[in-house]
CSV table of C-alpha atoms and ligand atoms in Angstrom, one decimal:
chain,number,residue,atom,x,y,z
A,1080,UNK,CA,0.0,0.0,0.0
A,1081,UNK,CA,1.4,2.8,-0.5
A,1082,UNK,CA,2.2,5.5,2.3
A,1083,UNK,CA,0.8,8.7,2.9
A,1084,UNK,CA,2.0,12.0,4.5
A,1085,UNK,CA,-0.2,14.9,5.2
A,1086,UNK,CA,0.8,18.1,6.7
A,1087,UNK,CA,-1.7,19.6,8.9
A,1088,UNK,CA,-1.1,23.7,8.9
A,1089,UNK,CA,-4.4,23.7,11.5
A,1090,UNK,CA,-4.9,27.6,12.1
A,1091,UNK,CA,-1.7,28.5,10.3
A,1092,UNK,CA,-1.1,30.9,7.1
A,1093,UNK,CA,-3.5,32.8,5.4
A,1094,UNK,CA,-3.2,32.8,1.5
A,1095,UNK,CA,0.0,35.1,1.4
A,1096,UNK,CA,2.2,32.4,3.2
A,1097,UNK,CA,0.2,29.7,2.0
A,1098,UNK,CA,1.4,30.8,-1.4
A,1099,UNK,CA,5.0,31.6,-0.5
A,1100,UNK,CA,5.4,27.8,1.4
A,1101,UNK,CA,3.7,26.1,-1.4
A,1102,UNK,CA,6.7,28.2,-3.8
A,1103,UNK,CA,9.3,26.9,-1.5
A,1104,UNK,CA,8.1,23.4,-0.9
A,1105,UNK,CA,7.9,22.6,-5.0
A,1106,UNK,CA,11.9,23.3,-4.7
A,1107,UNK,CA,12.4,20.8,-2.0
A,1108,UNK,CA,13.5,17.1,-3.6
A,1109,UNK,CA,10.4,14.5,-2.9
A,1110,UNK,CA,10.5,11.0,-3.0
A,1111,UNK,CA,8.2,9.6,-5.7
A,1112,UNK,CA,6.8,6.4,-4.1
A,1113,UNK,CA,4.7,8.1,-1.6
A,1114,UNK,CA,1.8,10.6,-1.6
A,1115,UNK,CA,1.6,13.9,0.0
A,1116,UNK,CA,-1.0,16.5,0.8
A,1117,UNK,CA,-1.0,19.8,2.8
A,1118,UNK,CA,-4.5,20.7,4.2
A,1119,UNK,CA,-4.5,24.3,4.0
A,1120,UNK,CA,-7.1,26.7,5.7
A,1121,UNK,CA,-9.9,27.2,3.9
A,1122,UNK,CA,-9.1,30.5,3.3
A,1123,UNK,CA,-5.6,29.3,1.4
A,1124,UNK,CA,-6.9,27.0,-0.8
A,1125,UNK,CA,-7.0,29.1,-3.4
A,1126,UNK,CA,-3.3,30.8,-3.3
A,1127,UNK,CA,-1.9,27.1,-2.8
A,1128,UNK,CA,-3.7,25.9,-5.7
A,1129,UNK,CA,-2.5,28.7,-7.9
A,1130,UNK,CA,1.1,28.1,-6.4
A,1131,UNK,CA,1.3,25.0,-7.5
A,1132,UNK,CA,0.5,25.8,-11.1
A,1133,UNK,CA,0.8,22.5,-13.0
A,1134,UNK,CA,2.4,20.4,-10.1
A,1135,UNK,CA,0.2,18.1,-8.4
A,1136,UNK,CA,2.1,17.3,-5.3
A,1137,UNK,CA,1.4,18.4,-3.1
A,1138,UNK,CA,-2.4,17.0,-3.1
A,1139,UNK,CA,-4.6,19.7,-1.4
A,1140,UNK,CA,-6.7,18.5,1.7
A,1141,UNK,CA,-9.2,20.2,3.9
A,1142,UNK,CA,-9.2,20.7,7.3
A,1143,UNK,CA,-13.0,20.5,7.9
A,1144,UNK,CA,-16.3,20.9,5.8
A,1145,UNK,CA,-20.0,20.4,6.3
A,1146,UNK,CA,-22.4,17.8,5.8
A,1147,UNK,CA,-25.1,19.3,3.5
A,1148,UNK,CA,-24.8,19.8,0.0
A,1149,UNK,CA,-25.4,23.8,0.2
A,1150,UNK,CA,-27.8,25.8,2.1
A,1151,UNK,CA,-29.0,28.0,5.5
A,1152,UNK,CA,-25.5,26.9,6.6
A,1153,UNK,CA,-23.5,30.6,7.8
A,1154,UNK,CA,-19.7,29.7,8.0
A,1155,UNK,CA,-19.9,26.6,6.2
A,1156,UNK,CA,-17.7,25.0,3.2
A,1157,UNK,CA,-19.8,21.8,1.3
A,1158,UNK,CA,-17.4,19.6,0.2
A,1159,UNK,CA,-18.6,20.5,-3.6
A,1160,UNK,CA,-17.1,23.7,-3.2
A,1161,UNK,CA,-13.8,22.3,-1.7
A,1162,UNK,CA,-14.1,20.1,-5.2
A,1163,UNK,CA,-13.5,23.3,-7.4
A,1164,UNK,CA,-9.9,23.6,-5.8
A,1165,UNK,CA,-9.2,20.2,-6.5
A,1166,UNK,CA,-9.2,19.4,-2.9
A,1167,UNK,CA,-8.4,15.3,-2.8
A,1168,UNK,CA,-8.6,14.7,0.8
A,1169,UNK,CA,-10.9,16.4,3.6
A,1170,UNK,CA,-9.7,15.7,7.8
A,1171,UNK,CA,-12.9,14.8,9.5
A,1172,UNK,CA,-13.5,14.8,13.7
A,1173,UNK,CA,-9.8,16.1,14.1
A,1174,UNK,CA,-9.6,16.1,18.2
A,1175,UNK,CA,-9.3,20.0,18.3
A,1176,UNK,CA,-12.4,20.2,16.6
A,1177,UNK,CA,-14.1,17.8,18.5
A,1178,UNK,CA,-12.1,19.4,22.0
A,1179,UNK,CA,-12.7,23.3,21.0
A,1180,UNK,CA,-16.0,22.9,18.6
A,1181,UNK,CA,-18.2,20.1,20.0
A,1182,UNK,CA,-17.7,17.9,17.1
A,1183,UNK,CA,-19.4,14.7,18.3
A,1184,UNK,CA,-19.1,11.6,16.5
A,1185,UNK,CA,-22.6,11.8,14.6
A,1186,UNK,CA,-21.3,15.3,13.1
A,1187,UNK,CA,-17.8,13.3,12.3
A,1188,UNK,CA,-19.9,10.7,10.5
A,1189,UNK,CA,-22.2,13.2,8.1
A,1190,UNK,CA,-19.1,14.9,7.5
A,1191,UNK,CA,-17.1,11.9,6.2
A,1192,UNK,CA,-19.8,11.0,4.2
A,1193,UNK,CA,-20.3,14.0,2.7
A,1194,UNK,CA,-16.8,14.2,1.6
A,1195,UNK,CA,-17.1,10.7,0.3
A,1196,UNK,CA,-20.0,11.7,-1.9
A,1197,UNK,CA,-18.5,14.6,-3.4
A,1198,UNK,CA,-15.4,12.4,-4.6
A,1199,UNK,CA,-13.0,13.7,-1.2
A,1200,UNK,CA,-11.6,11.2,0.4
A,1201,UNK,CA,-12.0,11.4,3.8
A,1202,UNK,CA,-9.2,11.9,6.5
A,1203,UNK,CA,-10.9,10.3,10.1
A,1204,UNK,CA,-9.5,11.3,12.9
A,1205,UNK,CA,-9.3,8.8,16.1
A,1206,UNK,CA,-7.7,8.9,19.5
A,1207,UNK,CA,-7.9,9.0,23.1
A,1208,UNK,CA,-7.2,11.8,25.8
A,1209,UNK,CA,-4.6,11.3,28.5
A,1210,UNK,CA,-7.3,10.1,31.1
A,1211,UNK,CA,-8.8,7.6,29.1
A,1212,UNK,CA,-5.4,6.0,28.7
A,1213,UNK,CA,-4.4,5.7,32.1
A,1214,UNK,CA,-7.7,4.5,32.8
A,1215,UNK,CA,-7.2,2.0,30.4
A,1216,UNK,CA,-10.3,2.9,28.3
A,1217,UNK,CA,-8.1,3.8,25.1
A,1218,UNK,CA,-9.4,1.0,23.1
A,1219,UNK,CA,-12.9,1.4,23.7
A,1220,UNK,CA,-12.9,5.2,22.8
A,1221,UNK,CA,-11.3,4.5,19.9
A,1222,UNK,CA,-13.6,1.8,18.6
A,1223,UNK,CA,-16.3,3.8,19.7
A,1224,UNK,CA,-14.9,6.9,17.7
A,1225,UNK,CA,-14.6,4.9,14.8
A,1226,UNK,CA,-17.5,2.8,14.4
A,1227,UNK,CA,-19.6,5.9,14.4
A,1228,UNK,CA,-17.7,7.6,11.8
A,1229,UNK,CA,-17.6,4.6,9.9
A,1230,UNK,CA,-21.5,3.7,10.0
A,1231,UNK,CA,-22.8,5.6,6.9
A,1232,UNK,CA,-19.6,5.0,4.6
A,1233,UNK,CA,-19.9,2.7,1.8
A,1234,UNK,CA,-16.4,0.2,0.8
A,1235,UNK,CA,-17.3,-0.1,-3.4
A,1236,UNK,CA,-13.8,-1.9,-2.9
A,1237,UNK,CA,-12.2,1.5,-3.2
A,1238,UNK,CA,-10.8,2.7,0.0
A,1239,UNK,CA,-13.8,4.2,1.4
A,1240,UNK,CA,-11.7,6.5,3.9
A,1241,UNK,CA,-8.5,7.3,5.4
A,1242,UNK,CA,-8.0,6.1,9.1
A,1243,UNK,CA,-5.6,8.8,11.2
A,1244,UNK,CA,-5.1,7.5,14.7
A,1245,UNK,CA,-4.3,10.4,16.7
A,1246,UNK,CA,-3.6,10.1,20.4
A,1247,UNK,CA,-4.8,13.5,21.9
A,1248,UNK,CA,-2.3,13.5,24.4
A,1249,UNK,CA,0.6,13.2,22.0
A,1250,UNK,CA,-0.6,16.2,19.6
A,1251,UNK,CA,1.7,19.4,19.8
A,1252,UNK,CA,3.2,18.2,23.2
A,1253,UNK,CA,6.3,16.0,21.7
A,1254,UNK,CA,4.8,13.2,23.7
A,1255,UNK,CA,5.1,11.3,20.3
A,1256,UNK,CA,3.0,7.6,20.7
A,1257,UNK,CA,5.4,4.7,21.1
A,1258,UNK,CA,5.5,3.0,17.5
A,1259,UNK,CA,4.9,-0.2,19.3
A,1260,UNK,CA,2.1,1.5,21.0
A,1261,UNK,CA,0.7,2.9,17.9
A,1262,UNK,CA,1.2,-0.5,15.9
A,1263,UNK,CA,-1.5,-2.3,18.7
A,1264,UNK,CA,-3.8,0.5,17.9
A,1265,UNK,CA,-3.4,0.6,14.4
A,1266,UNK,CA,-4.1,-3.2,14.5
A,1267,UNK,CA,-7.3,-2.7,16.3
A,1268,UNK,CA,-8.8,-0.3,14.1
A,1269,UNK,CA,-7.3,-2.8,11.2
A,1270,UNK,CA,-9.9,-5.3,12.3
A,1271,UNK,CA,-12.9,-2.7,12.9
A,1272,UNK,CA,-12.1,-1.9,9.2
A,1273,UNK,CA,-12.4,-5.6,8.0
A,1274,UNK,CA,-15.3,-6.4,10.2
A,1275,UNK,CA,-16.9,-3.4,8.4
A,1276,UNK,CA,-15.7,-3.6,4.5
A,1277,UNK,CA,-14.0,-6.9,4.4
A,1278,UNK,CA,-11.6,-7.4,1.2
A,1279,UNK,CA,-12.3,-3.2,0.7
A,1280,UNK,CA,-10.5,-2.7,4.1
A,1281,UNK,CA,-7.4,-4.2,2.4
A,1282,UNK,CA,-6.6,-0.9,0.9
A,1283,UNK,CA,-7.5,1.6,3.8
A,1284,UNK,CA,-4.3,3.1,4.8
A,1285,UNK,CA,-4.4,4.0,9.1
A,1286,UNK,CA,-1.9,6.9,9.7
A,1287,UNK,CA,-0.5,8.1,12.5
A,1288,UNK,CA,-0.2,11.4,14.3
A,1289,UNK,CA,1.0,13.1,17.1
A,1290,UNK,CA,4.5,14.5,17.5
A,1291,UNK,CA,5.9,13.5,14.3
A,1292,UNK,CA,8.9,14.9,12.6
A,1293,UNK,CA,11.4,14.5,10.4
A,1294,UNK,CA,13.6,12.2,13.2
A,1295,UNK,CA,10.9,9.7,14.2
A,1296,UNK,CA,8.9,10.0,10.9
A,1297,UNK,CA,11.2,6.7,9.6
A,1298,UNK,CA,10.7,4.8,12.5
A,1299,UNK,CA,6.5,5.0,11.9
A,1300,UNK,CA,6.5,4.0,8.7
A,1301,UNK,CA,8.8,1.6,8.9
A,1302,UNK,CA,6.2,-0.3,11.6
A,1303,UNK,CA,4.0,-2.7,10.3
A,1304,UNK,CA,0.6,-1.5,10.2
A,1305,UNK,CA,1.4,2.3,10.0
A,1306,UNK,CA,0.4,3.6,7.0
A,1307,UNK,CA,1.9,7.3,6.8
A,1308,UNK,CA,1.5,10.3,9.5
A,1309,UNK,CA,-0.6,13.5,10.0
A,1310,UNK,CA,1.9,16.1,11.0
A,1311,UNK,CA,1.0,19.0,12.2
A,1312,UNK,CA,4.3,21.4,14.2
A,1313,UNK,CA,6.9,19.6,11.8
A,1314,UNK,CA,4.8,21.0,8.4
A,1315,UNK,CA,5.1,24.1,9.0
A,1316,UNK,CA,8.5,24.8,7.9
A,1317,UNK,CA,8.4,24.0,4.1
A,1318,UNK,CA,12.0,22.6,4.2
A,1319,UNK,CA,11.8,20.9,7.4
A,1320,UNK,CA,8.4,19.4,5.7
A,1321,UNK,CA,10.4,18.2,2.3
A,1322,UNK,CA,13.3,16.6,5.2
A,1323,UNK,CA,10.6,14.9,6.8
A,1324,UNK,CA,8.6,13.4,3.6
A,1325,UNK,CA,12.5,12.1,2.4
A,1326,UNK,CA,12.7,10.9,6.1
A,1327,UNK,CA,10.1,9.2,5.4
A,1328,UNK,CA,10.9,7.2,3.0
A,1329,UNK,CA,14.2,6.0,3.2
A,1330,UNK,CA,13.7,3.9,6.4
B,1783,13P,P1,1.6,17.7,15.9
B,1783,13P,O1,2.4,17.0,14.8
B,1783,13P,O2,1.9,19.2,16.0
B,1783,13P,O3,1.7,16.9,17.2
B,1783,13P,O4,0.0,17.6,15.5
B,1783,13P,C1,-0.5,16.5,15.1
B,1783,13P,C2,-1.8,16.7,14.6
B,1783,13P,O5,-2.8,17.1,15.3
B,1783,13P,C3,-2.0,16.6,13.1
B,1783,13P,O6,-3.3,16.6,12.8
C-alpha cells in the first residue's frame, strides 16, 4: 500500500504564506513512491492551488467541511465547493475540533460521508485523551470513535476513507506515541475496518499522528501497520516538511 504523509497547517497561514510555502516546498526534492497533501485553511486553498501551477504534489486537503450539500448553513464549506480547488482529501473529527467545537461523533460521521459523496476522500481522525489511557479505556474510545464515523460509509472496494489514529495527548506536546504503542492501535482499528468492509479494508491506509517529525517520521513508517503520518508542528517549515517526507521514506 502505499504510504501517505499529510501536513496539517491547523490555524496557520492565510493565502499570502500559503502561497510563499507552497513556492518553497515545490523546490524541495520529494520521494516519488509516496503521496503527499497539505490541508491548508480554507481560506488558502485558493493561493496554494495557484502556487502550485501544473504540479500536483502536493495534493490539497481540507481541514473541515460540512455535511449538507449547500444551504441556510452561515460559515460553512460543502465539500462541492472544496471540489473546485481540486481538494483530494478532507480531515474529518480532528480532536481539536471535536475538544474546541463540540464535534461529536454523529457530526464526524455526516461529514465523512459528505466528503465521500463529493469524490473527497475522507481523512478520520481517532484517539484518546490522557485520562482515558491511564484508565485504560483507550481501546474502547477508539472503537467507539470509529465505528460511528464509519456507520454511513460505503467500501465499493475502493478505500472508502482514510484512518488517522491520533492520540490527543501526543498532539503538539512531543509526547510522540510509542510505534509499538501505535502498531497495537493501528491493528485494532485494522480489524474494525475488515469487520466493516471486508476485502475493501485491504486498501485503507491507518496513519498516525501526534509529535511526528522528520527524526521519528522513519521509525512509523517503517512499523508494520502504519500507514503514513498526520503532522502538524513539523509542516510548518516548508523545508523541514520536504526533510521529513524524504525521512520518510528512506527507512
Ligand atoms: P503535531 O504534529 O503538532 O503533534 O500535531 C498532530 C496533529 O494534530 C496533526 O493533525
Amino acid at each position: 500500500m502505499k504510504k501517505i504523509l499529510i501536513a496539517n497547517w491547523k490555524m496557520n497561514y492565510g493565502p499570502i504564506k500559503a502561497g510563499a510555502w507552497v513556492r518553497a516546498f515545490r523546490r524541495e526534492r520529494l520521494p516519488k513512491d509516496v503521496d503527499i497533501a497539505i490541508a491548508v485553511p480554507h481560506i488558502s486553498l485558493a493561493a496554494a492551488r495557484a502556487s502550485l501551477g501544473r504540479a500536483s504534489i502536493p495534493a490539497l486537503a481540507s481541514q473541515n467541511s460540512f455535511w449538507a450539500e449547500e444551504g441556510p448553513f452561515t460559515g460553512e464549506i460543502a465539500p462541492a465547493m472544496l471540489v473546485e480547488f481540486g481538494v483530494a482529501y478532507g480531515l474529518a473529527g480532528h480532536s481539536e475540533r471535536r475538544i474546541h467545537l463540540g464535534e461529536t461523533d454523529e457530526m464526524v460521521a455526516k461529514k465523512a460521508v459528505a466528503l465521500q459523496k463529493a469524490g473527497i476522500s475522507p481523512v478520520i481522525c481517532v484517539g484518546e485523551n490522557a485520562l482515558q489511557r491511564k484508565k485504560g479505556e483507550a481501546n474502547k474510545v477508539v472503537r467507539t470513535q470509529l465505528q460511528a464515523a464509519l456507520k454511513d460509509l460505503v467500501g465499493d472496494g475502493r478505500a472508502p476513507a482514510i484512518i488517522a489514529y491520533e492520540p490527543v495527548w501526543a498532539i503538539g506536546t512531543g509526547k510522540a506515541c510509542a510505534p509499538e504503542d501505535a502498531k497495537s492501535m493501528h491493528a485494532l482499528i485494522r480489524g474494525i475496518l475488515e469487520k466493516k468492509f471486508g476485502k475493501t479494508a485491504d486498501n485503507i491506509r491507518i496513519i498516525y499522528g501526534g509529535s511526528v517529525d522528520a527524526r521519528n517520521v522513519g521509525e512509523y513508517l517503517s512499523t508494520t501497520g502504519i500507514d503514513g503520518a498526520l503532522v502538524g508542528g513539523a509542516s510548518l517549515d516548508p523545508r523541514n516538511f520536504g526533510l521529513l517526507c524524504r525521512a520518510a521514506v528512506i527507512a
